[in-house]
Short mmCIF file of C-alpha atoms in Angstrom, two decimals:
data_model
loop_
_atom_site.label_atom_id
_atom_site.label_comp_id
_atom_site.label_asym_id
_atom_site.label_seq_id
_atom_site.Cartn_x
_atom_site.Cartn_y
_atom_site.Cartn_z
CA MET X 1 -13.03 5.69 27.64
CA THR X 2 -10.79 8.62 26.15
CA VAL X 3 -12.29 11.39 28.06
CA GLU X 4 -9.53 13.55 30.03
CA THR X 5 -10.56 14.90 33.37
CA TYR X 6 -9.47 18.20 34.74
CA THR X 7 -8.00 18.72 38.25
CA PRO X 8 -6.50 21.83 39.84
CA ASN X 9 -2.98 20.72 39.37
CA LYS X 10 -3.25 19.68 35.81
CA THR X 11 -0.92 21.42 33.31
CA THR X 12 0.16 21.14 29.62
CA THR X 13 3.71 19.75 30.71
CA LEU X 14 5.02 16.73 28.72
CA GLU X 15 6.63 13.78 30.65
CA THR X 16 8.78 12.78 27.71
CA PRO X 17 11.62 15.50 27.64
CA VAL X 18 12.50 14.61 31.25
CA LYS X 19 13.26 11.11 30.28
CA VAL X 20 15.09 12.06 27.09
CA LEU X 21 17.39 14.55 29.10
CA GLU X 22 17.95 11.94 31.78
CA ASP X 23 19.06 9.44 29.08
CA GLY X 24 21.39 11.81 27.19
CA ALA X 25 22.97 13.35 30.24
CA PRO X 26 26.84 13.34 30.19
CA THR X 27 28.43 10.92 32.75
CA SER X 28 31.84 13.11 33.29
CA LYS X 29 32.07 16.23 34.94
CA THR X 30 32.90 19.37 33.12
CA ASN X 31 34.62 22.67 34.16
CA GLY X 32 31.74 25.02 34.95
CA THR X 33 29.74 24.57 31.77
CA ARG X 34 26.82 22.20 32.68
CA ILE X 35 23.33 23.55 32.09
CA GLY X 36 20.38 22.20 33.78
CA PHE X 37 17.27 22.48 31.43
CA ILE X 38 13.81 22.30 32.53
CA SER X 39 11.14 22.29 29.63
CA LEU X 40 7.75 23.02 30.77
CA GLY X 41 4.43 23.30 28.78
CA CYS X 42 2.97 22.00 25.34
CA PRO X 43 4.64 20.60 22.53
CA LYS X 44 5.11 24.10 20.98
CA ASN X 45 7.12 24.97 23.81
CA LEU X 46 9.19 21.73 23.73
CA VAL X 47 10.32 22.83 20.26
CA ASP X 48 11.52 26.32 21.52
CA SER X 49 13.54 24.19 24.11
CA GLU X 50 15.05 21.84 21.39
CA ARG X 51 16.10 25.14 19.56
CA ILE X 52 17.89 26.54 22.64
CA LEU X 53 19.46 23.23 23.48
CA THR X 54 20.68 22.63 20.09
CA GLN X 55 22.57 25.88 20.06
CA LEU X 56 23.94 25.61 23.57
CA ARG X 57 25.24 21.74 22.55
CA THR X 58 26.50 23.35 19.26
CA GLU X 59 28.66 25.63 21.45
CA GLY X 60 29.94 22.77 23.58
CA TYR X 61 27.84 23.16 26.60
CA ASP X 62 26.59 19.97 28.43
CA VAL X 63 23.05 19.76 29.34
CA VAL X 64 21.80 17.75 32.61
CA PRO X 65 18.28 17.06 33.97
CA THR X 66 19.12 18.01 37.69
CA TYR X 67 19.89 20.83 39.53
CA ASN X 68 22.88 19.83 41.73
CA ASP X 69 25.02 18.79 38.76
CA ALA X 70 24.34 22.12 36.94
CA ASP X 71 26.29 25.34 36.90
CA LEU X 72 23.21 27.12 35.84
CA VAL X 73 19.63 26.36 35.44
CA ILE X 74 17.35 27.34 32.46
CA VAL X 75 13.52 27.21 32.95
CA ASN X 76 11.35 27.30 29.90
CA THR X 77 8.02 28.41 31.46
CA CYS X 78 4.31 27.82 30.28
CA GLY X 79 1.95 30.63 31.07
CA PHE X 80 -1.26 29.31 29.23
CA ILE X 81 -3.66 28.46 32.33
CA ASP X 82 -3.22 29.45 35.83
CA SER X 83 -2.10 25.88 36.90
CA ALA X 84 0.66 26.15 34.29
CA VAL X 85 1.70 29.59 35.77
CA GLN X 86 1.93 28.16 39.40
CA GLU X 87 3.86 25.22 38.15
CA SER X 88 6.32 27.56 36.43
CA LEU X 89 6.58 29.71 39.41
CA ASP X 90 7.13 26.63 41.88
CA THR X 91 9.82 25.36 39.41
CA ILE X 92 11.75 28.44 39.09
CA GLY X 93 11.80 28.78 42.98
CA GLU X 94 12.84 24.94 43.37
CA ALA X 95 15.53 25.77 40.88
CA LEU X 96 16.69 28.68 42.94
CA ALA X 97 16.68 26.84 46.16
CA GLU X 98 18.61 23.94 44.85
CA ASN X 99 21.02 25.59 42.27
CA GLY X 100 20.68 29.29 42.95
CA LYS X 101 21.65 30.64 39.42
CA VAL X 102 18.57 30.67 37.16
CA ILE X 103 17.54 31.89 33.59
CA VAL X 104 13.83 32.27 33.00
CA THR X 105 12.41 31.89 29.45
CA GLY X 106 9.42 30.96 27.63
CA CYS X 107 5.80 32.10 27.72
CA LEU X 108 5.51 33.35 31.45
CA GLY X 109 8.62 35.28 30.66
CA ILE X 110 6.54 38.16 29.23
CA LYS X 111 5.31 38.61 32.76
CA GLU X 112 8.59 39.81 34.23
CA ASP X 113 7.37 41.85 36.91
CA GLU X 114 5.15 39.08 38.22
CA ILE X 115 8.13 36.67 38.09
CA ARG X 116 10.54 39.04 39.97
CA GLU X 117 7.76 39.83 42.55
CA VAL X 118 7.91 36.26 43.72
CA HIS X 119 11.51 35.36 42.69
CA PRO X 120 13.59 38.65 42.55
CA ASN X 121 16.90 36.81 42.52
CA VAL X 122 16.58 35.08 38.91
CA LEU X 123 19.43 36.02 36.70
CA ALA X 124 17.64 37.10 33.60
CA ILE X 125 14.31 36.77 32.02
CA THR X 126 12.96 36.46 28.43
CA GLY X 127 9.72 35.89 26.57
CA PRO X 128 9.16 32.93 24.15
CA HIS X 129 11.02 31.98 21.27
CA ALA X 130 14.04 34.20 22.24
CA TYR X 131 16.71 31.61 21.27
CA GLU X 132 19.69 33.81 20.75
CA GLU X 133 18.90 36.13 23.74
CA VAL X 134 18.92 32.81 26.21
CA VAL X 135 22.00 31.81 24.55
CA ASN X 136 23.74 35.25 25.20
CA GLN X 137 22.44 35.45 28.81
CA VAL X 138 24.11 32.11 29.42
CA HIS X 139 27.44 33.58 27.93
CA ASP X 140 27.16 36.38 30.64
CA HIS X 141 26.98 34.00 33.46
CA LEU X 142 29.16 30.92 32.37
CA PRO X 143 32.49 30.49 30.51
CA GLN X 144 32.00 29.34 27.08
CA PRO X 145 33.40 25.68 26.82
CA GLN X 146 36.72 24.64 25.33
CA HIS X 147 34.80 23.19 22.35
CA ASN X 148 36.20 20.80 19.67
CA PRO X 149 33.26 20.36 17.06
CA TYR X 150 34.70 16.89 16.06
CA LEU X 151 34.53 15.38 19.79
CA ASN X 152 31.12 17.23 20.81
CA LEU X 153 29.15 16.47 17.35
CA VAL X 154 25.52 17.83 17.28
CA PRO X 155 23.20 15.68 15.06
CA ASP X 156 22.29 17.26 11.71
CA ILE X 157 18.57 17.26 13.32
CA GLY X 158 19.60 19.18 16.27
CA VAL X 159 18.91 18.25 19.90
CA LYS X 160 15.51 16.67 20.25
CA LEU X 161 13.38 16.10 23.33
CA THR X 162 11.48 13.17 22.06
CA PRO X 163 12.48 9.47 21.36
CA ARG X 164 14.34 8.88 18.09
CA HIS X 165 11.09 7.69 16.15
CA TYR X 166 9.13 10.73 16.65
CA ALA X 167 9.36 14.54 16.44
CA TYR X 168 7.33 17.82 16.60
CA LEU X 169 7.38 19.88 13.40
CA LYS X 170 6.39 23.47 13.96
CA ILE X 171 5.28 25.11 10.88
CA SER X 172 4.27 28.63 12.26
CA GLU X 173 4.41 30.79 15.40
CA GLY X 174 1.63 33.00 16.99
CA CYS X 175 -2.20 33.35 16.19
CA ASN X 176 -4.35 35.92 14.40
CA HIS X 177 -7.44 35.06 16.49
CA ARG X 178 -8.48 36.77 19.81
CA CYS X 179 -10.35 34.16 21.70
CA THR X 180 -11.55 35.56 24.89
CA PHE X 181 -10.46 32.99 27.07
CA CYS X 182 -6.91 32.83 25.45
CA ILE X 183 -3.75 35.01 26.21
CA ILE X 184 -1.48 33.23 23.45
CA PRO X 185 -1.54 36.06 21.14
CA SER X 186 -0.19 38.39 23.77
CA MET X 187 2.52 36.11 24.44
CA ARG X 188 3.67 35.10 21.20
CA GLY X 189 2.28 37.48 18.75
CA ASP X 190 0.47 37.26 15.38
CA LEU X 191 0.81 34.28 12.73
CA VAL X 192 4.26 34.12 11.33
CA SER X 193 4.36 31.02 8.98
CA ARG X 194 7.76 29.52 8.39
CA PRO X 195 8.95 29.18 4.61
CA ILE X 196 7.64 25.90 3.39
CA GLY X 197 11.16 24.99 1.94
CA SER X 198 12.58 25.28 5.52
CA ILE X 199 9.88 22.78 7.05
CA LEU X 200 10.38 20.46 4.25
CA ASP X 201 14.07 20.40 4.68
CA GLU X 202 13.78 19.78 8.40
CA ALA X 203 11.27 17.01 7.76
CA LYS X 204 13.71 15.18 5.33
CA ARG X 205 16.58 15.60 7.92
CA LEU X 206 14.08 14.10 10.54
CA LYS X 207 13.40 11.13 8.38
CA ASN X 208 16.77 10.61 7.43
CA ALA X 209 17.52 10.47 11.10
CA GLY X 210 15.15 7.83 11.67
CA VAL X 211 11.88 9.59 12.82
CA LYS X 212 8.86 7.57 11.77
CA GLU X 213 6.20 9.80 12.87
CA LEU X 214 6.20 13.56 12.51
CA LEU X 215 3.81 15.74 14.78
CA VAL X 216 2.83 19.03 12.64
CA ILE X 217 2.12 21.58 15.50
CA SER X 218 1.49 25.44 15.53
CA GLN X 219 -1.07 27.67 17.32
CA ASP X 220 -3.53 27.30 14.22
CA THR X 221 -2.30 24.73 11.61
CA SER X 222 -5.22 25.44 9.33
CA ALA X 223 -3.92 29.11 8.84
CA TYR X 224 -0.51 28.10 7.80
CA GLY X 225 0.61 30.46 5.01
CA VAL X 226 -2.22 33.01 5.46
CA ASP X 227 0.15 35.85 6.60
CA VAL X 228 2.25 35.31 3.23
CA LYS X 229 -0.81 35.22 1.08
CA ASN X 230 0.15 31.47 0.29
CA LYS X 231 2.94 32.76 -1.64
CA THR X 232 4.71 30.25 -3.59
CA ASP X 233 8.30 28.85 -2.39
CA PHE X 234 10.73 26.49 -3.82
CA TRP X 235 11.89 23.14 -2.59
CA ASP X 236 14.27 20.72 -4.28
CA GLY X 237 14.08 23.03 -7.35
CA MET X 238 10.27 22.94 -7.79
CA PRO X 239 7.54 25.46 -6.88
CA VAL X 240 5.42 24.63 -3.80
CA LYS X 241 2.60 26.90 -2.42
CA THR X 242 2.82 28.02 1.04
CA ASP X 243 -0.51 26.47 2.42
CA MET X 244 -1.80 23.44 4.39
CA LYS X 245 -2.63 21.50 1.54
CA ALA X 246 0.59 21.79 -0.31
CA LEU X 247 2.70 21.12 2.80
CA CYS X 248 0.62 17.97 3.44
CA GLU X 249 1.22 16.82 0.12
CA LYS X 250 4.95 16.99 0.46
CA LEU X 251 5.13 15.56 3.83
CA GLY X 252 2.84 12.71 2.60
CA GLU X 253 5.33 11.97 -0.03
CA MET X 254 8.10 11.00 2.65
CA GLY X 255 6.71 7.55 3.56
CA ILE X 256 6.45 8.36 7.33
CA TRP X 257 3.50 8.92 9.66
CA VAL X 258 2.19 12.50 9.61
CA ARG X 259 -0.14 13.61 12.25
CA LEU X 260 -1.97 17.11 12.20
CA HIS X 261 -2.54 18.99 15.57
CA TYR X 262 -4.31 22.38 16.32
CA VAL X 263 -6.47 22.49 13.39
CA TYR X 264 -9.31 24.86 13.13
CA PRO X 265 -12.36 23.46 10.98
CA TYR X 266 -11.92 25.84 7.97
CA PRO X 267 -13.15 24.74 4.61
CA SER X 268 -9.40 24.37 3.81
CA VAL X 269 -9.26 21.37 5.78
CA ASP X 270 -11.79 19.68 3.25
CA LYS X 271 -9.09 19.57 0.84
CA ILE X 272 -6.77 17.20 2.82
CA MET X 273 -9.32 14.60 3.23
CA PRO X 274 -8.41 12.55 0.09
CA LEU X 275 -4.65 12.54 1.54
CA MET X 276 -6.23 10.80 4.61
CA ARG X 277 -8.29 8.67 2.72
CA ASP X 278 -5.37 7.58 0.45
CA GLY X 279 -3.06 6.95 3.37
CA LYS X 280 -0.62 9.93 2.54
CA ILE X 281 -1.17 11.28 6.03
CA LEU X 282 -2.87 10.11 9.09
CA PRO X 283 -6.60 10.02 9.20
CA TYR X 284 -6.46 11.95 12.48
CA LEU X 285 -7.33 15.54 13.28
CA ASP X 286 -6.93 17.33 16.64
CA ILE X 287 -9.36 20.13 16.61
CA PRO X 288 -10.29 22.28 19.44
CA PHE X 289 -13.95 22.86 19.07
CA GLN X 290 -14.32 24.49 22.56
CA HIS X 291 -18.07 24.42 22.71
CA ALA X 292 -21.14 23.92 20.16
CA SER X 293 -23.48 26.60 21.12
CA PRO X 294 -23.43 29.44 18.76
CA ARG X 295 -24.18 31.97 21.38
CA ILE X 296 -21.25 30.76 23.48
CA LEU X 297 -18.71 30.54 20.73
CA LYS X 298 -19.68 34.03 19.87
CA LEU X 299 -18.99 34.92 23.34
CA MET X 300 -15.59 33.04 23.10
CA LYS X 301 -14.74 34.88 19.62
CA ARG X 302 -14.08 31.26 18.21
CA PRO X 303 -13.27 31.58 14.50
CA ALA X 304 -15.12 28.76 13.03
CA ALA X 305 -19.16 28.68 12.13
CA ALA X 306 -20.67 26.35 14.58
CA GLU X 307 -23.68 25.65 12.50
CA ARG X 308 -21.37 24.42 9.77
CA THR X 309 -19.28 22.16 11.98
CA MET X 310 -21.63 19.26 12.11
CA GLU X 311 -22.13 19.39 8.25
CA ARG X 312 -18.45 19.30 7.83
CA ILE X 313 -17.61 16.57 9.96
CA LYS X 314 -19.98 14.33 8.12
CA ALA X 315 -18.46 15.47 4.82
CA TRP X 316 -15.13 14.38 6.05
CA ARG X 317 -16.24 11.02 7.10
CA GLU X 318 -18.04 10.60 3.81
CA ILE X 319 -14.50 10.87 2.06
CA CYS X 320 -12.26 9.31 4.84
CA PRO X 321 -14.58 6.90 6.84
CA SER X 322 -11.42 5.89 9.04
CA LEU X 323 -11.17 9.56 10.21
CA VAL X 324 -10.34 9.91 14.08
CA ILE X 325 -11.16 13.22 15.49
CA ARG X 326 -9.86 14.52 18.95
CA SER X 327 -11.23 17.73 20.44
CA THR X 328 -11.26 19.76 23.75
CA PHE X 329 -14.50 21.58 25.29
CA ILE X 330 -14.93 23.91 27.91
CA VAL X 331 -18.07 23.98 30.25
CA GLY X 332 -19.04 26.53 32.55
CA PHE X 333 -17.93 29.58 30.47
CA PRO X 334 -19.46 32.90 31.64
CA GLY X 335 -22.95 33.29 30.34
CA GLU X 336 -23.37 29.64 29.49
CA THR X 337 -27.29 28.50 30.03
CA GLU X 338 -28.56 25.25 30.79
CA GLU X 339 -29.85 25.56 27.26
CA ASP X 340 -26.47 26.19 25.65
CA PHE X 341 -25.01 23.16 27.86
CA GLN X 342 -27.85 20.91 26.19
CA VAL X 343 -26.69 22.01 22.76
CA LEU X 344 -23.19 20.92 23.63
CA LEU X 345 -24.46 17.61 25.02
CA ASP X 346 -26.60 16.89 21.74
CA PHE X 347 -23.55 17.82 19.60
CA LEU X 348 -21.48 15.16 21.48
CA GLU X 349 -24.26 12.64 20.75
CA GLU X 350 -24.29 13.55 16.94
CA ALA X 351 -20.60 14.08 16.37
CA GLN X 352 -19.45 10.78 18.06
CA LEU X 353 -15.91 12.20 18.50
CA ASP X 354 -13.25 9.76 19.42
CA ARG X 355 -10.83 11.36 21.78
CA VAL X 356 -12.23 14.36 23.86
CA GLY X 357 -10.87 16.56 26.60
CA CYS X 358 -13.14 18.59 29.07
CA PHE X 359 -12.12 21.40 31.20
CA LYS X 360 -14.11 23.44 33.53
CA TYR X 361 -13.82 27.08 32.73
CA SER X 362 -11.42 29.14 35.01
CA ASP X 363 -10.38 32.64 34.80
CA VAL X 364 -6.88 33.33 33.14
CA GLU X 365 -5.02 36.54 34.21
CA GLY X 366 -5.31 38.91 30.99
CA ALA X 367 -8.13 36.91 29.46
CA LYS X 368 -11.04 39.22 28.11
CA ALA X 369 -13.45 36.42 29.11
CA ASN X 370 -12.70 37.34 32.79
CA ALA X 371 -14.91 40.65 32.65
CA LEU X 372 -17.93 38.60 30.65
CA PRO X 373 -21.15 38.92 32.97
CA ASP X 374 -23.23 35.99 34.29
CA PRO X 375 -20.22 33.77 35.62
CA VAL X 376 -21.30 30.47 36.18
CA SER X 377 -21.06 28.95 39.77
CA ASP X 378 -18.39 26.18 40.81
CA GLU X 379 -21.12 23.94 41.71
CA ILE X 380 -22.87 24.17 38.18
CA LYS X 381 -19.53 23.96 36.46
CA GLN X 382 -18.95 20.51 38.39
CA GLU X 383 -22.42 19.38 37.70
CA ARG X 384 -22.23 20.02 33.99
CA PHE X 385 -18.67 18.51 33.91
CA GLU X 386 -20.02 15.40 35.33
CA ARG X 387 -22.82 15.11 32.98
CA PHE X 388 -20.49 15.94 30.04
CA MET X 389 -18.34 13.07 30.99
CA GLN X 390 -20.97 10.73 31.38
CA VAL X 391 -22.39 11.24 27.88
CA GLN X 392 -18.63 11.31 26.27
CA SER X 393 -17.64 8.25 28.35
CA GLN X 394 -20.24 6.05 27.02
CA ILE X 395 -19.47 7.17 23.26
CA SER X 396 -15.62 6.57 23.82
CA ALA X 397 -16.34 3.14 25.33
CA GLU X 398 -18.47 1.91 22.68
CA LYS X 399 -15.98 3.19 20.06
CA LEU X 400 -13.02 1.29 21.54
CA LYS X 401 -14.86 -1.91 21.87
CA ALA X 402 -15.59 -1.54 18.36
CA LYS X 403 -12.07 -2.14 17.49
CA ILE X 404 -12.11 -5.64 19.08
CA GLY X 405 -10.91 -8.16 16.24
CA LEU X 406 -9.44 -5.07 13.98
CA GLU X 407 -5.82 -4.96 12.86
CA TYR X 408 -3.94 -2.05 13.00
CA GLN X 409 -0.52 -0.65 12.34
CA VAL X 410 1.01 -0.04 15.81
CA ILE X 411 4.32 2.15 16.36
CA ILE X 412 6.21 0.88 19.26
CA ASP X 413 6.93 3.61 21.97
CA GLU X 414 8.86 1.40 24.51
CA VAL X 415 9.33 -2.00 25.90
CA THR X 416 8.80 -2.64 29.55
CA PRO X 417 9.07 -5.72 31.70
CA GLU X 418 5.61 -6.39 31.05
CA GLY X 419 5.91 -6.16 27.08
CA ALA X 420 5.76 -3.61 24.34
CA VAL X 421 3.65 -0.35 24.47
CA GLY X 422 2.81 1.63 21.47
CA ARG X 423 -0.02 3.70 19.46
CA CYS X 424 -2.04 3.05 16.43
CA TYR X 425 -2.82 5.83 14.01
CA ALA X 426 -5.70 7.18 16.28
CA ASP X 427 -3.28 7.88 19.25
CA ALA X 428 -0.97 10.66 19.57
CA PRO X 429 2.03 10.57 22.12
CA GLU X 430 0.93 11.55 25.79
CA ILE X 431 -2.37 12.92 24.93
CA ASP X 432 -4.22 9.59 23.65
CA GLY X 433 -4.40 6.02 24.71
CA ASN X 434 -1.82 3.25 24.19
CA VAL X 435 -1.95 -0.26 22.66
CA HIS X 436 -0.60 -2.76 24.95
CA LEU X 437 1.23 -5.93 23.53
CA THR X 438 1.66 -7.96 26.62
CA ASP X 439 4.59 -10.48 26.95
CA GLU X 440 5.66 -9.05 23.28
CA PHE X 441 9.56 -8.45 23.62
CA ASP X 442 10.89 -9.02 20.22
CA VAL X 443 10.44 -5.44 19.19
CA GLN X 444 12.14 -1.99 19.41
CA PRO X 445 10.88 1.47 19.92
CA GLY X 446 10.42 2.79 16.54
CA ASP X 447 9.15 -0.33 15.13
CA VAL X 448 6.04 -0.46 12.95
CA ILE X 449 4.15 -3.74 13.30
CA TRP X 450 0.69 -5.05 12.54
CA ALA X 451 -1.51 -6.10 15.51
CA GLN X 452 -4.77 -7.50 16.28
CA ILE X 453 -7.02 -5.77 19.13
CA ILE X 454 -8.14 -8.17 21.79
CA HIS X 455 -9.29 -6.17 24.70
CA THR X 456 -10.06 -2.63 25.51
CA ASP X 457 -10.49 -0.89 28.95
CA GLU X 458 -11.62 2.64 29.62
CA HIS X 459 -8.52 4.30 27.85
CA ASP X 460 -6.40 1.81 26.24
CA LEU X 461 -6.15 -1.13 23.79
CA TRP X 462 -4.56 -4.58 24.29
CA ALA X 463 -3.29 -6.57 21.05
CA VAL X 464 -1.28 -9.41 19.82
CA LYS X 465 1.36 -9.01 16.89
CA VAL X 466 0.27 -10.43 13.50
CA GLU X 467 2.56 -11.08 10.68
CA ASP X 468 2.62 -8.28 8.16
CA GLU X 469 0.90 -9.76 4.79
CA ASP X 470 3.60 -8.19 2.80
CA GLU X 471 6.14 -9.87 4.73
CA GLN X 472 4.39 -13.18 4.41
CA ASN X 473 4.36 -12.63 0.60
CA ASP X 474 7.99 -11.95 0.44
CA ASN X 475 8.94 -15.12 2.35
CA GLN X 476 6.82 -17.21 -0.11
#
């Protein structure tokens, strides 16, 4: 079962960055130039953290994951949902109490008055992707280190907050949509696509550094290049069009896993199905459908045409039968009737999605949906949430059971005392399930092996390693 449940304390913060910071922390004390760094929020925010840390490390600052060992603390905040805002405010307060010197950046930083009302003693506040400004603020409050670039080398790929074998590749910033439940455009602005040559250069550096999986992220991956009218750029001396298909084609030539996140179901997605079918990129789409009722989608101001979504899903699966689709939905949106909700349940039954997250609607400060009429009561939200869960849980359980006996490539994420833990193409790190290889220790993180599924539970798969047929042929 791969249904995500929502709790009041749920946020978008990832766990991996903390582990990576702990593993990379310096062991010796430096003279007033240690920076504690806390990265909250989603992968898009994580990339911002990586860029700030890269610049700080380039200048010779050391980064530590604790308050007490730091001379100053930077908190990169999230402000997407109310629970994330509260997590950010609590973290700022904790950093102030433990350390006293705190710089705030990130999405919540656009609400400086709100932060200072709760925490008036923070040293400075900036909004998202303000890399240079954050570093300048560090200069204002800490001495610049005695830096020897030959002793304090920063990798060509910069500082990463993910394990060595996978990395997030951000292709654009901002969003042109104005969904009524979302405040991201007010935080991060309109769509700004990165030059395709710059993206491909970064992808190549990551591959050369040992990355085996690229997770392509943005606010709206399908819209990549729309803001620059899909102009032609150049990479390796060859013309490349600035659009999602051309980007996927070039990434697919690098011989590593490429996984697409935050994709809207536009017609442009049809063009990448052959790439997934042919194994150039992973047959995996993260598409936030949010609802299925045309009336509710109109109230949400979602960009996709709901009446064509099911038609498009069927067409995708005809081209690429192994396609895995992950999505998120909101129940209890203002104005949602029982009829609207039944449309959603019917869609789930027909769509047979592989990975699904369900959230009960809650007001987000600054969102236009707050002013919509006919709010749904908490009791009805909960009741619909449970019904949604029941339908999708059955779908998910059956899909997982159908994998028993099949063989998949598995990328290893870690080796624990119980054995190896990894993921197949259907699983994105931290948001989907895992593949457990109990008592398998003869592997390392980043290895890609073949495994046969032998058991499933409500979320994960269990498998045993099988010998790669290509390796068998090589040994004969």
